[in-house]
Amino acid sequence: MNTKEKEPHSRFRTARGFLIFWTLFIGIGAVGGAVMMLIDPSGASIGMDGMLPYFKKLPFADVLFIDFVFSGIALLIVNGLTNLTAAFLLLKKKRAGVLLGGIFGVTLMLWICIQFYMFPFNFMSTIYFIFGFCQAATGYAAWIFAKQEAFPVRPEDYPKVGTNPSRLVVYFSRMGYCKKTAYEEANRIGAALYEIHATERTEGTLGFWWCGRYGMHRWEMPIEPISLDLSSFSHVTVVTPIWVFSLAPPVRRFCRESAGKIREVDYILLHHTNSHYESAAEEMDRLLGVTHTAFHSFRCRCGVRKEIGGKDA
């Protein structure tokens, strides 16, 4: 049920849709052009006969480029059938379609580079080079988004969560990385779990940019009211992402609202860079009015974590 609610905000689905457009657009256009070349190898019917002399720059021109037969076959194979195959795989929701769609965007750019070598500067070659770049960039984005979103967390895999009523793990998670880390930590120590929920939009591409705005300005992001008594726990672990090189705004608000209620605390920070982010731990200390007993800092890229550093008091 959760997955269905979040599906409309999936950045992967958006990128995949654009990639389907590019593969169909390039593929159908290439097949159409190839068919015209094969129907009329002279190129006269499509106004290309005047371009044949430029092919003399290429190897084996006297054999392969006396007409447009070889060019038509090459266009059909390199840019036509390949892109249509990628489109078919994308429509079938096969991950190979994402990889191939991006690769064939690069293939189109290389094809156009040959045209840049052969022909004088022209609008058609330039615009198709841009199309190839857009296709390659969309493929790369879809591949990254797929890796980011294929990150399920199943509570049943963490049976020890909540077995130690004196410990609590608090977390905020937009993509699921902090959620998984929080579940692992809570399972390790038997702690209860509490998720911070922002009242602003945080999901999907629009959520990404909206969160970036809050992070850039170092603002606090409104959160839902804290629904448990924090003072009843002897120790609290806060798991937080780093946004725009500083503490995530929803966690900043949580810490301010929790000032004086938490007796003992440690921090787990997740981010994309190789920095320690001690400043984020110090900011949480100031907001909470306590001194942390430890903090651990992890670089997290597409769900793969590497501990960068930390400090035990």
GROMACS .gro file of C-alpha atoms in nm:
model
  313
    1MET     CA    1   0.000   0.000   0.000
    2ASN     CA    2   0.284   0.235   0.092
    3THR     CA    3   0.459   0.174  -0.240
    4LYS     CA    4   0.144   0.254  -0.438
    5GLU     CA    5   0.103   0.585  -0.258
    6LYS     CA    6   0.462   0.689  -0.334
    7GLU     CA    7   0.464   0.563  -0.693
    8PRO     CA    8   0.332   0.887  -0.850
    9HIS     CA    9   0.625   1.077  -0.693
   10SER     CA   10   0.888   0.836  -0.828
   11ARG     CA   11   1.172   1.016  -1.004
   12PHE     CA   12   1.261   0.688  -1.175
   13ARG     CA   13   0.918   0.661  -1.335
   14THR     CA   14   0.943   1.019  -1.462
   15ALA     CA   15   1.291   0.964  -1.608
   16ARG     CA   16   1.183   0.631  -1.756
   17GLY     CA   17   0.891   0.802  -1.930
   18PHE     CA   18   1.123   1.060  -2.088
   19LEU     CA   19   1.363   0.784  -2.191
   20ILE     CA   20   1.081   0.596  -2.362
   21PHE     CA   21   1.004   0.913  -2.557
   22TRP     CA   22   1.366   0.958  -2.669
   23THR     CA   23   1.416   0.595  -2.772
   24LEU     CA   24   1.091   0.594  -2.972
   25PHE     CA   25   1.156   0.934  -3.125
   26ILE     CA   26   1.511   0.850  -3.233
   27GLY     CA   27   1.430   0.490  -3.325
   28ILE     CA   28   1.124   0.564  -3.540
   29GLY     CA   29   1.301   0.856  -3.708
   30ALA     CA   30   1.606   0.642  -3.785
   31VAL     CA   31   1.394   0.358  -3.926
   32GLY     CA   32   1.201   0.604  -4.142
   33GLY     CA   33   1.519   0.762  -4.274
   34ALA     CA   34   1.677   0.423  -4.341
   35VAL     CA   35   1.372   0.300  -4.532
   36MET     CA   36   1.376   0.612  -4.751
   37MET     CA   37   1.746   0.558  -4.827
   38LEU     CA   38   1.685   0.194  -4.921
   39ILE     CA   39   1.381   0.273  -5.136
   40ASP     CA   40   1.575   0.539  -5.327
   41PRO     CA   41   1.951   0.476  -5.288
   42SER     CA   42   2.031   0.788  -5.491
   43GLY     CA   43   1.882   1.007  -5.218
   44ALA     CA   44   1.715   1.233  -5.478
   45SER     CA   45   1.363   1.182  -5.344
   46ILE     CA   46   1.460   1.311  -5.000
   47GLY     CA   47   1.698   1.581  -5.121
   48MET     CA   48   2.014   1.406  -5.005
   49ASP     CA   49   2.179   1.334  -5.338
   50GLY     CA   50   2.395   1.645  -5.305
   51MET     CA   51   2.549   1.506  -4.986
   52LEU     CA   52   2.714   1.201  -5.142
   53PRO     CA   53   3.037   1.385  -5.237
   54TYR     CA   54   3.100   1.456  -4.867
   55PHE     CA   55   3.118   1.080  -4.800
   56LYS     CA   56   3.446   1.071  -4.995
   57LYS     CA   57   3.620   1.169  -4.671
   58LEU     CA   58   3.540   0.828  -4.522
   59PRO     CA   59   3.739   0.504  -4.567
   60PHE     CA   60   3.625   0.273  -4.850
   61ALA     CA   61   3.412   0.555  -4.993
   62ASP     CA   62   3.445   0.422  -5.350
   63VAL     CA   63   3.289   0.093  -5.242
   64LEU     CA   64   3.048   0.170  -4.955
   65PHE     CA   65   2.927   0.519  -5.035
   66ILE     CA   66   2.853   0.527  -5.406
   67ASP     CA   67   2.487   0.549  -5.297
   68PHE     CA   68   2.289   0.543  -4.970
   69VAL     CA   69   2.238   0.166  -4.937
   70PHE     CA   70   2.517   0.109  -4.685
   71SER     CA   71   2.428   0.432  -4.498
   72GLY     CA   72   2.065   0.323  -4.478
   73ILE     CA   73   2.154  -0.020  -4.341
   74ALA     CA   74   2.394   0.135  -4.089
   75LEU     CA   75   2.133   0.390  -3.976
   76LEU     CA   76   1.872   0.116  -3.939
   77ILE     CA   77   2.101  -0.099  -3.723
   78VAL     CA   78   2.290   0.162  -3.522
   79ASN     CA   79   2.012   0.410  -3.438
   80GLY     CA   80   1.687   0.246  -3.549
   81LEU     CA   81   1.646  -0.112  -3.432
   82THR     CA   82   1.866  -0.052  -3.129
   83ASN     CA   83   1.651   0.231  -2.994
   84LEU     CA   84   1.328   0.047  -3.068
   85THR     CA   85   1.464  -0.253  -2.878
   86ALA     CA   86   1.545  -0.027  -2.583
   87ALA     CA   87   1.194   0.125  -2.602
   88PHE     CA   88   1.038  -0.224  -2.601
   89LEU     CA   89   1.241  -0.322  -2.293
   90LEU     CA   90   1.148   0.003  -2.118
   91LEU     CA   91   0.779  -0.051  -2.189
   92LYS     CA   92   0.817  -0.403  -2.048
   93LYS     CA   93   0.978  -0.243  -1.738
   94LYS     CA   94   1.304  -0.427  -1.787
   95ARG     CA   95   1.606  -0.264  -1.623
   96ALA     CA   96   1.817  -0.347  -1.930
   97GLY     CA   97   1.609  -0.090  -2.121
   98VAL     CA   98   1.739   0.187  -1.895
   99LEU     CA   99   2.101   0.093  -1.954
  100LEU     CA  100   2.058   0.045  -2.328
  101GLY     CA  101   1.857   0.365  -2.365
  102GLY     CA  102   2.142   0.567  -2.215
  103ILE     CA  103   2.409   0.385  -2.419
  104PHE     CA  104   2.220   0.444  -2.745
  105GLY     CA  105   2.207   0.815  -2.665
  106VAL     CA  106   2.588   0.810  -2.659
  107THR     CA  107   2.583   0.608  -2.983
  108LEU     CA  108   2.377   0.879  -3.150
  109MET     CA  109   2.624   1.147  -3.039
  110LEU     CA  110   2.912   0.946  -3.187
  111TRP     CA  111   2.714   0.902  -3.510
  112ILE     CA  112   2.663   1.280  -3.530
  113CYS     CA  113   3.033   1.338  -3.460
  114ILE     CA  114   3.104   1.153  -3.786
  115GLN     CA  115   2.862   1.391  -3.958
  116PHE     CA  116   3.043   1.690  -3.805
  117TYR     CA  117   3.361   1.556  -3.965
  118MET     CA  118   3.198   1.500  -4.303
  119PHE     CA  119   2.954   1.786  -4.353
  120PRO     CA  120   2.969   2.163  -4.312
  121PHE     CA  121   2.804   2.300  -3.998
  122ASN     CA  122   2.429   2.246  -4.019
  123PHE     CA  123   2.125   2.272  -3.795
  124MET     CA  124   2.008   1.911  -3.837
  125SER     CA  125   2.333   1.751  -3.716
  126THR     CA  126   2.357   1.994  -3.424
  127ILE     CA  127   2.002   1.937  -3.303
  128TYR     CA  128   2.038   1.559  -3.324
  129PHE     CA  129   2.360   1.576  -3.123
  130ILE     CA  130   2.160   1.762  -2.857
  131PHE     CA  131   1.888   1.494  -2.878
  132GLY     CA  132   2.154   1.226  -2.822
  133PHE     CA  133   2.290   1.411  -2.521
  134CYS     CA  134   1.940   1.446  -2.374
  135GLN     CA  135   1.877   1.075  -2.425
  136ALA     CA  136   2.208   0.977  -2.264
  137ALA     CA  137   2.151   1.214  -1.968
  138THR     CA  138   1.796   1.082  -1.920
  139GLY     CA  139   1.924   0.724  -1.925
  140TYR     CA  140   2.187   0.804  -1.665
  141ALA     CA  141   1.930   0.981  -1.444
  142ALA     CA  142   1.689   0.687  -1.471
  143TRP     CA  143   1.967   0.444  -1.378
  144ILE     CA  144   2.061   0.650  -1.070
  145PHE     CA  145   1.698   0.697  -0.963
  146ALA     CA  146   1.630   0.324  -1.001
  147LYS     CA  147   1.918   0.242  -0.768
  148GLN     CA  148   1.804   0.503  -0.517
  149GLU     CA  149   1.443   0.389  -0.507
  150ALA     CA  150   1.506   0.013  -0.504
  151PHE     CA  151   1.574   0.026  -0.134
  152PRO     CA  152   1.303  -0.161   0.058
  153VAL     CA  153   1.296  -0.178   0.436
  154ARG     CA  154   1.090  -0.464   0.581
  155PRO     CA  155   1.017  -0.428   0.956
  156GLU     CA  156   0.980  -0.805   0.993
  157ASP     CA  157   1.352  -0.839   0.920
  158TYR     CA  158   1.431  -0.662   1.249
  159PRO     CA  159   1.272  -0.874   1.526
  160LYS     CA  160   1.461  -0.715   1.819
  161VAL     CA  161   1.321  -0.366   1.762
  162GLY     CA  162   1.135  -0.249   2.075
  163THR     CA  163   1.267  -0.518   2.310
  164ASN     CA  164   1.455  -0.262   2.524
  165PRO     CA  165   1.199  -0.001   2.639
  166SER     CA  166   1.468   0.230   2.780
  167ARG     CA  167   1.626   0.301   2.439
  168LEU     CA  168   1.487   0.494   2.145
  169VAL     CA  169   1.607   0.553   1.788
  170VAL     CA  170   1.466   0.864   1.620
  171TYR     CA  171   1.506   0.914   1.245
  172PHE     CA  172   1.399   1.116   0.946
  173SER     CA  173   1.429   0.953   0.604
  174ARG     CA  174   1.336   1.086   0.261
  175MET     CA  175   1.479   0.811   0.041
  176GLY     CA  176   1.490   0.518   0.285
  177TYR     CA  177   1.864   0.519   0.365
  178CYS     CA  178   1.824   0.664   0.713
  179LYS     CA  179   1.522   0.443   0.774
  180LYS     CA  180   1.725   0.129   0.703
  181THR     CA  181   2.010   0.253   0.921
  182ALA     CA  182   1.767   0.335   1.202
  183TYR     CA  183   1.609  -0.011   1.185
  184GLU     CA  184   1.951  -0.175   1.193
  185GLU     CA  185   2.060   0.029   1.495
  186ALA     CA  186   1.729  -0.028   1.679
  187ASN     CA  187   1.753  -0.400   1.609
  188ARG     CA  188   2.111  -0.407   1.737
  189ILE     CA  189   2.028  -0.246   2.073
  190GLY     CA  190   1.659  -0.344   2.100
  191ALA     CA  191   1.542   0.017   2.090
  192ALA     CA  192   1.199   0.147   2.003
  193LEU     CA  193   1.167   0.349   1.681
  194TYR     CA  194   1.021   0.692   1.615
  195GLU     CA  195   1.000   0.849   1.269
  196ILE     CA  196   0.997   1.225   1.224
  197HIS     CA  197   0.733   1.324   0.968
  198ALA     CA  198   0.766   1.656   0.786
  199THR     CA  199   0.448   1.844   0.699
  200GLU     CA  200   0.611   1.986   0.384
  201ARG     CA  201   0.643   1.784   0.063
  202THR     CA  202   0.963   1.578   0.062
  203GLU     CA  203   0.891   1.297  -0.188
  204GLY     CA  204   0.987   1.284  -0.553
  205THR     CA  205   1.165   1.537  -0.772
  206LEU     CA  206   0.963   1.837  -0.651
  207GLY     CA  207   1.027   1.727  -0.294
  208PHE     CA  208   1.399   1.703  -0.366
  209TRP     CA  209   1.414   2.067  -0.482
  210TRP     CA  210   1.184   2.186  -0.203
  211CYS     CA  211   1.402   2.016   0.058
  212GLY     CA  212   1.710   2.165  -0.107
  213ARG     CA  213   1.560   2.512  -0.062
  214TYR     CA  214   1.517   2.452   0.311
  215GLY     CA  215   1.865   2.303   0.337
  216MET     CA  216   2.033   2.587   0.149
  217HIS     CA  217   1.881   2.849   0.378
  218ARG     CA  218   1.944   2.644   0.695
  219TRP     CA  219   1.575   2.676   0.782
  220GLU     CA  220   1.374   2.450   1.008
  221MET     CA  221   1.109   2.240   0.832
  222PRO     CA  222   0.771   2.201   1.006
  223ILE     CA  223   0.705   1.853   1.143
  224GLU     CA  224   0.408   1.666   1.283
  225PRO     CA  225   0.368   1.696   1.663
  226ILE     CA  226   0.601   1.466   1.859
  227SER     CA  227   0.375   1.186   1.978
  228LEU     CA  228   0.578   1.023   2.257
  229ASP     CA  229   0.738   1.117   2.589
  230LEU     CA  230   1.109   1.152   2.511
  231SER     CA  231   1.199   1.194   2.878
  232SER     CA  232   1.090   0.833   2.947
  233PHE     CA  233   1.393   0.697   2.759
  234SER     CA  234   1.736   0.672   2.918
  235HIS     CA  235   1.915   0.709   2.585
  236VAL     CA  236   1.812   0.836   2.241
  237THR     CA  237   1.991   0.782   1.910
  238VAL     CA  238   1.917   1.035   1.635
  239VAL     CA  239   1.969   0.917   1.276
  240THR     CA  240   1.969   1.206   1.032
  241PRO     CA  241   2.062   1.285   0.672
  242ILE     CA  242   2.278   1.582   0.580
  243TRP     CA  243   2.120   1.826   0.336
  244VAL     CA  244   2.329   2.088   0.154
  245PHE     CA  245   2.624   2.022   0.391
  246SER     CA  246   2.424   2.078   0.711
  247LEU     CA  247   2.166   1.919   0.942
  248ALA     CA  248   1.842   1.816   0.771
  249PRO     CA  249   1.574   2.083   0.846
  250PRO     CA  250   1.308   1.839   0.983
  251VAL     CA  251   1.564   1.706   1.235
  252ARG     CA  252   1.663   2.064   1.321
  253ARG     CA  253   1.300   2.134   1.412
  254PHE     CA  254   1.273   1.808   1.607
  255CYS     CA  255   1.580   1.896   1.813
  256ARG     CA  256   1.448   2.242   1.894
  257GLU     CA  257   1.110   2.103   2.003
  258SER     CA  258   1.283   1.832   2.209
  259ALA     CA  259   1.511   2.065   2.403
  260GLY     CA  260   1.534   1.960   2.769
  261LYS     CA  261   1.343   1.635   2.712
  262ILE     CA  262   1.630   1.407   2.608
  263ARG     CA  263   1.870   1.298   2.884
  264GLU     CA  264   2.141   1.123   2.682
  265VAL     CA  265   2.198   1.113   2.308
  266ASP     CA  266   2.421   0.992   2.026
  267TYR     CA  267   2.404   1.064   1.654
  268ILE     CA  268   2.431   0.876   1.326
  269LEU     CA  269   2.480   1.098   1.020
  270LEU     CA  270   2.430   0.991   0.656
  271HIS     CA  271   2.550   1.200   0.363
  272HIS     CA  272   2.699   1.182   0.014
  273THR     CA  273   3.048   1.321   0.074
  274ASN     CA  274   3.363   1.220   0.262
  275SER     CA  275   3.322   1.480   0.538
  276HIS     CA  276   3.264   1.406   0.907
  277TYR     CA  277   3.004   1.682   0.966
  278GLU     CA  278   3.097   1.738   1.330
  279SER     CA  279   2.925   2.076   1.295
  280ALA     CA  280   2.588   1.898   1.257
  281ALA     CA  281   2.649   1.702   1.579
  282GLU     CA  282   2.745   2.026   1.757
  283GLU     CA  283   2.430   2.199   1.628
  284MET     CA  284   2.210   1.918   1.761
  285ASP     CA  285   2.387   1.946   2.097
  286ARG     CA  286   2.309   2.319   2.111
  287LEU     CA  287   1.945   2.269   2.016
  288LEU     CA  288   1.888   1.979   2.256
  289GLY     CA  289   2.090   2.127   2.543
  290VAL     CA  290   2.298   1.810   2.590
  291THR     CA  291   2.639   1.681   2.490
  292HIS     CA  292   2.635   1.371   2.272
  293THR     CA  293   2.803   1.055   2.397
  294ALA     CA  294   2.905   0.949   2.043
  295PHE     CA  295   2.843   1.016   1.678
  296HIS     CA  296   2.908   0.816   1.363
  297SER     CA  297   2.930   0.959   1.014
  298PHE     CA  298   2.859   0.751   0.702
  299ARG     CA  299   2.899   0.832   0.336
  300CYS     CA  300   2.594   0.679   0.167
  301ARG     CA  301   2.570   0.650  -0.210
  302CYS     CA  302   2.270   0.465  -0.355
  303GLY     CA  303   2.236   0.274  -0.029
  304VAL     CA  304   2.601   0.168  -0.002
  305ARG     CA  305   2.746   0.299   0.323
  306LYS     CA  306   3.104   0.364   0.423
  307GLU     CA  307   3.193   0.495   0.768
  308ILE     CA  308   3.388   0.816   0.738
  309GLY     CA  309   3.447   0.885   1.101
  310GLY     CA  310   3.294   0.942   1.436
  311LYS     CA  311   3.371   1.013   1.796
  312ASP     CA  312   3.300   0.849   2.127
  313ALA     CA  313   3.292   1.073   2.429
   0.00000   0.00000   0.00000
